[in-house]
């Protein structure tokens, strides 16, 4: 078996998770606060903001 193939899939999954977390944080932020600035800031925080939002609301 090719070991690099497993590493590539793990890397792709990690990148997809990070981008999905950022997108989710930005959507939640924009629908809550109606501000592009806050959406960008919360997108940078990614999963941290998503988890905070779930626990807070």
PDB file of N, CA and C in Angstrom:
ATOM      1  N   UNK A   1       0.832  -1.204   0.000  1.00  0.00           N
ATOM      2  CA  UNK A   1       0.000   0.000   0.000  1.00  0.00           C
ATOM      3  C   UNK A   1       0.866   1.253   0.000  1.00  0.00           C
ATOM      4  N   UNK A   2       0.310   2.299  -0.508  1.00  0.00           N
ATOM      5  CA  UNK A   2       1.015   3.571  -0.541  1.00  0.00           C
ATOM      6  C   UNK A   2       0.681   4.355   0.722  1.00  0.00           C
ATOM      7  N   UNK A   3       1.702   4.576   1.559  1.00  0.00           N
ATOM      8  CA  UNK A   3       1.471   5.263   2.833  1.00  0.00           C
ATOM      9  C   UNK A   3       1.157   6.737   2.636  1.00  0.00           C
ATOM     10  N   UNK A   4       1.700   7.323   1.578  1.00  0.00           N
ATOM     11  CA  UNK A   4       1.443   8.744   1.351  1.00  0.00           C
ATOM     12  C   UNK A   4      -0.026   9.015   1.068  1.00  0.00           C
ATOM     13  N   UNK A   5      -0.704   8.071   0.515  1.00  0.00           N
ATOM     14  CA  UNK A   5      -2.120   8.259   0.222  1.00  0.00           C
ATOM     15  C   UNK A   5      -2.910   8.497   1.510  1.00  0.00           C
ATOM     16  N   UNK A   6      -2.607   7.760   2.577  1.00  0.00           N
ATOM     17  CA  UNK A   6      -3.265   7.952   3.868  1.00  0.00           C
ATOM     18  C   UNK A   6      -2.967   9.323   4.448  1.00  0.00           C
ATOM     19  N   UNK A   7      -1.722   9.779   4.322  1.00  0.00           N
ATOM     20  CA  UNK A   7      -1.357  11.099   4.819  1.00  0.00           C
ATOM     21  C   UNK A   7      -2.076  12.202   4.053  1.00  0.00           C
ATOM     22  N   UNK A   8      -2.197  12.016   2.750  1.00  0.00           N
ATOM     23  CA  UNK A   8      -2.871  13.022   1.933  1.00  0.00           C
ATOM     24  C   UNK A   8      -4.333  13.138   2.333  1.00  0.00           C
ATOM     25  N   UNK A   9      -4.992  12.023   2.567  1.00  0.00           N
ATOM     26  CA  UNK A   9      -6.395  12.054   2.970  1.00  0.00           C
ATOM     27  C   UNK A   9      -6.569  12.708   4.326  1.00  0.00           C
ATOM     28  N   UNK A  10      -5.659  12.432   5.251  1.00  0.00           N
ATOM     29  CA  UNK A  10      -5.740  13.048   6.580  1.00  0.00           C
ATOM     30  C   UNK A  10      -5.527  14.553   6.470  1.00  0.00           C
ATOM     31  N   UNK A  11      -4.598  14.975   5.645  1.00  0.00           N
ATOM     32  CA  UNK A  11      -4.351  16.406   5.457  1.00  0.00           C
ATOM     33  C   UNK A  11      -5.531  17.101   4.814  1.00  0.00           C
ATOM     34  N   UNK A  12      -6.135  16.449   3.836  1.00  0.00           N
ATOM     35  CA  UNK A  12      -7.299  17.027   3.177  1.00  0.00           C
ATOM     36  C   UNK A  12      -8.474  17.145   4.140  1.00  0.00           C
ATOM     37  N   UNK A  13      -8.641  16.150   4.979  1.00  0.00           N
ATOM     38  CA  UNK A  13      -9.723  16.189   5.962  1.00  0.00           C
ATOM     39  C   UNK A  13      -9.497  17.310   6.965  1.00  0.00           C
ATOM     40  N   UNK A  14      -8.265  17.502   7.377  1.00  0.00           N
ATOM     41  CA  UNK A  14      -7.955  18.575   8.334  1.00  0.00           C
ATOM     42  C   UNK A  14      -8.214  19.938   7.709  1.00  0.00           C
ATOM     43  N   UNK A  15      -7.794  20.123   6.473  1.00  0.00           N
ATOM     44  CA  UNK A  15      -8.034  21.402   5.798  1.00  0.00           C
ATOM     45  C   UNK A  15      -9.518  21.648   5.597  1.00  0.00           C
ATOM     46  N   UNK A  16     -10.266  20.619   5.256  1.00  0.00           N
ATOM     47  CA  UNK A  16     -11.708  20.761   5.063  1.00  0.00           C
ATOM     48  C   UNK A  16     -12.388  21.115   6.376  1.00  0.00           C
ATOM     49  N   UNK A  17     -11.947  20.535   7.473  1.00  0.00           N
ATOM     50  CA  UNK A  17     -12.526  20.828   8.780  1.00  0.00           C
ATOM     51  C   UNK A  17     -12.276  22.255   9.205  1.00  0.00           C
ATOM     52  N   UNK A  18     -11.091  22.758   8.914  1.00  0.00           N
ATOM     53  CA  UNK A  18     -10.757  24.129   9.286  1.00  0.00           C
ATOM     54  C   UNK A  18     -11.585  25.107   8.456  1.00  0.00           C
ATOM     55  N   UNK A  19     -11.699  24.861   7.167  1.00  0.00           N
ATOM     56  CA  UNK A  19     -12.462  25.785   6.338  1.00  0.00           C
ATOM     57  C   UNK A  19     -13.958  25.708   6.647  1.00  0.00           C
ATOM     58  N   UNK A  20     -14.459  24.519   6.956  1.00  0.00           N
ATOM     59  CA  UNK A  20     -15.868  24.393   7.318  1.00  0.00           C
ATOM     60  C   UNK A  20     -16.135  25.106   8.637  1.00  0.00           C
ATOM     61  N   UNK A  21     -15.239  24.989   9.586  1.00  0.00           N
ATOM     62  CA  UNK A  21     -15.403  25.670  10.871  1.00  0.00           C
ATOM     63  C   UNK A  21     -15.426  27.179  10.709  1.00  0.00           C
ATOM     64  N   UNK A  22     -14.563  27.695   9.855  1.00  0.00           N
ATOM     65  CA  UNK A  22     -14.535  29.136   9.602  1.00  0.00           C
ATOM     66  C   UNK A  22     -15.822  29.603   8.936  1.00  0.00           C
ATOM     67  N   UNK A  23     -16.266  28.852   7.945  1.00  0.00           N
ATOM     68  CA  UNK A  23     -17.502  29.222   7.249  1.00  0.00           C
ATOM     69  C   UNK A  23     -18.695  29.168   8.192  1.00  0.00           C
ATOM     70  N   UNK A  24     -18.759  28.142   9.012  1.00  0.00           N
ATOM     71  CA  UNK A  24     -19.857  28.014   9.964  1.00  0.00           C
ATOM     72  C   UNK A  24     -19.847  29.157  10.967  1.00  0.00           C
ATOM     73  N   UNK A  25     -18.670  29.496  11.473  1.00  0.00           N
ATOM     74  CA  UNK A  25     -18.554  30.608  12.424  1.00  0.00           C
ATOM     75  C   UNK A  25     -18.996  31.920  11.785  1.00  0.00           C
ATOM     76  N   UNK A  26     -18.621  32.140  10.527  1.00  0.00           N
ATOM     77  CA  UNK A  26     -18.989  33.379   9.854  1.00  0.00           C
ATOM     78  C   UNK A  26     -20.488  33.464   9.616  1.00  0.00           C
ATOM     79  N   UNK A  27     -21.112  32.369   9.249  1.00  0.00           N
ATOM     80  CA  UNK A  27     -22.568  32.363   9.025  1.00  0.00           C
ATOM     81  C   UNK A  27     -23.310  32.605  10.333  1.00  0.00           C
ATOM     82  N   UNK A  28     -22.913  31.918  11.380  1.00  0.00           N
ATOM     83  CA  UNK A  28     -23.559  32.114  12.688  1.00  0.00           C
ATOM     84  C   UNK A  28     -23.398  33.554  13.136  1.00  0.00           C
ATOM     85  N   UNK A  29     -22.189  34.087  12.998  1.00  0.00           N
ATOM     86  CA  UNK A  29     -21.924  35.456  13.435  1.00  0.00           C
ATOM     87  C   UNK A  29     -22.741  36.469  12.647  1.00  0.00           C
ATOM     88  N   UNK A  30     -22.779  36.319  11.319  1.00  0.00           N
ATOM     89  CA  UNK A  30     -23.505  37.295  10.510  1.00  0.00           C
ATOM     90  C   UNK A  30     -25.000  37.254  10.778  1.00  0.00           C
ATOM     91  N   UNK A  31     -25.555  36.051  10.940  1.00  0.00           N
ATOM     92  CA  UNK A  31     -26.995  35.967  11.202  1.00  0.00           C
ATOM     93  C   UNK A  31     -27.341  36.480  12.597  1.00  0.00           C
ATOM     94  N   UNK A  32     -26.405  36.392  13.519  1.00  0.00           N
ATOM     95  CA  UNK A  32     -26.648  36.869  14.881  1.00  0.00           C
ATOM     96  C   UNK A  32     -26.446  38.375  15.003  1.00  0.00           C
ATOM     97  N   UNK A  33     -25.318  38.882  14.488  1.00  0.00           N
ATOM     98  CA  UNK A  33     -24.938  40.275  14.701  1.00  0.00           C
ATOM     99  C   UNK A  33     -25.147  41.176  13.494  1.00  0.00           C
ATOM    100  N   UNK A  34     -25.413  40.630  12.299  1.00  0.00           N
ATOM    101  CA  UNK A  34     -25.620  41.410  11.074  1.00  0.00           C
ATOM    102  C   UNK A  34     -24.466  42.377  10.817  1.00  0.00           C
ATOM    103  N   UNK A  35     -23.236  41.884  10.999  1.00  0.00           N
ATOM    104  CA  UNK A  35     -22.048  42.702  10.796  1.00  0.00           C
ATOM    105  C   UNK A  35     -20.983  41.884  10.072  1.00  0.00           C
ATOM    106  N   UNK A  36     -20.493  42.430   8.970  1.00  0.00           N
ATOM    107  CA  UNK A  36     -19.446  41.740   8.217  1.00  0.00           C
ATOM    108  C   UNK A  36     -18.141  41.718   9.014  1.00  0.00           C
ATOM    109  N   UNK A  37     -17.861  42.799   9.719  1.00  0.00           N
ATOM    110  CA  UNK A  37     -16.637  42.871  10.531  1.00  0.00           C
ATOM    111  C   UNK A  37     -16.583  41.780  11.587  1.00  0.00           C
ATOM    112  N   UNK A  38     -17.688  41.620  12.317  1.00  0.00           N
ATOM    113  CA  UNK A  38     -17.732  40.564  13.326  1.00  0.00           C
ATOM    114  C   UNK A  38     -17.670  39.183  12.689  1.00  0.00           C
ATOM    115  N   UNK A  39     -18.285  39.040  11.517  1.00  0.00           N
ATOM    116  CA  UNK A  39     -18.258  37.750  10.830  1.00  0.00           C
ATOM    117  C   UNK A  39     -16.829  37.365  10.445  1.00  0.00           C
ATOM    118  N   UNK A  40     -16.053  38.317   9.963  1.00  0.00           N
ATOM    119  CA  UNK A  40     -14.651  38.043   9.624  1.00  0.00           C
ATOM    120  C   UNK A  40     -13.859  37.691  10.878  1.00  0.00           C
ATOM    121  N   UNK A  41     -14.040  38.463  11.926  1.00  0.00           N
ATOM    122  CA  UNK A  41     -13.334  38.196  13.187  1.00  0.00           C
ATOM    123  C   UNK A  41     -13.682  36.811  13.731  1.00  0.00           C
ATOM    124  N   UNK A  42     -14.953  36.474  13.756  1.00  0.00           N
ATOM    125  CA  UNK A  42     -15.369  35.166  14.259  1.00  0.00           C
ATOM    126  C   UNK A  42     -14.938  34.043  13.318  1.00  0.00           C
ATOM    127  N   UNK A  43     -14.834  34.331  12.019  1.00  0.00           N
ATOM    128  CA  UNK A  43     -14.310  33.349  11.076  1.00  0.00           C
ATOM    129  C   UNK A  43     -12.859  33.011  11.371  1.00  0.00           C
ATOM    130  N   UNK A  44     -12.102  34.004  11.813  1.00  0.00           N
ATOM    131  CA  UNK A  44     -10.713  33.753  12.202  1.00  0.00           C
ATOM    132  C   UNK A  44     -10.638  32.890  13.459  1.00  0.00           C
ATOM    133  N   UNK A  45     -11.602  33.048  14.347  1.00  0.00           N
ATOM    134  CA  UNK A  45     -11.638  32.222  15.562  1.00  0.00           C
ATOM    135  C   UNK A  45     -12.119  30.803  15.263  1.00  0.00           C
ATOM    136  N   UNK A  46     -12.866  30.643  14.198  1.00  0.00           N
ATOM    137  CA  UNK A  46     -13.317  29.353  13.691  1.00  0.00           C
ATOM    138  C   UNK A  46     -14.108  28.553  14.722  1.00  0.00           C
ATOM    139  N   UNK A  47     -13.647  27.339  15.034  1.00  0.00           N
ATOM    140  CA  UNK A  47     -14.379  26.433  15.915  1.00  0.00           C
ATOM    141  C   UNK A  47     -14.521  26.968  17.335  1.00  0.00           C
ATOM    142  N   UNK A  48     -13.615  27.839  17.750  1.00  0.00           N
ATOM    143  CA  UNK A  48     -13.711  28.418  19.100  1.00  0.00           C
ATOM    144  C   UNK A  48     -15.024  29.185  19.233  1.00  0.00           C
ATOM    145  N   UNK A  49     -15.350  30.000  18.223  1.00  0.00           N
ATOM    146  CA  UNK A  49     -16.601  30.757  18.265  1.00  0.00           C
ATOM    147  C   UNK A  49     -17.818  29.852  18.144  1.00  0.00           C
ATOM    148  N   UNK A  50     -17.729  28.825  17.302  1.00  0.00           N
ATOM    149  CA  UNK A  50     -18.852  27.901  17.131  1.00  0.00           C
ATOM    150  C   UNK A  50     -19.177  27.214  18.454  1.00  0.00           C
ATOM    151  N   UNK A  51     -18.163  26.725  19.140  1.00  0.00           N
ATOM    152  CA  UNK A  51     -18.370  26.065  20.437  1.00  0.00           C
ATOM    153  C   UNK A  51     -18.895  27.044  21.467  1.00  0.00           C
ATOM    154  N   UNK A  52     -18.333  28.266  21.482  1.00  0.00           N
ATOM    155  CA  UNK A  52     -18.817  29.306  22.403  1.00  0.00           C
ATOM    156  C   UNK A  52     -20.298  29.597  22.147  1.00  0.00           C
ATOM    157  N   UNK A  53     -20.670  29.718  20.880  1.00  0.00           N
ATOM    158  CA  UNK A  53     -22.060  30.022  20.531  1.00  0.00           C
ATOM    159  C   UNK A  53     -23.000  28.907  20.987  1.00  0.00           C
ATOM    160  N   UNK A  54     -22.578  27.667  20.796  1.00  0.00           N
ATOM    161  CA  UNK A  54     -23.406  26.524  21.207  1.00  0.00           C
ATOM    162  C   UNK A  54     -23.593  26.516  22.722  1.00  0.00           C
ATOM    163  N   UNK A  55     -22.532  26.778  23.456  1.00  0.00           N
ATOM    164  CA  UNK A  55     -22.621  26.768  24.927  1.00  0.00           C
ATOM    165  C   UNK A  55     -23.406  27.969  25.471  1.00  0.00           C
ATOM    166  N   UNK A  56     -23.240  29.123  24.825  1.00  0.00           N
ATOM    167  CA  UNK A  56     -23.878  30.349  25.313  1.00  0.00           C
ATOM    168  C   UNK A  56     -25.361  30.407  24.970  1.00  0.00           C
ATOM    169  N   UNK A  57     -25.723  30.006  23.741  1.00  0.00           N
ATOM    170  CA  UNK A  57     -27.109  30.122  23.302  1.00  0.00           C
ATOM    171  C   UNK A  57     -27.689  28.756  23.133  1.00  0.00           C
TER     172      UNK A  57
END
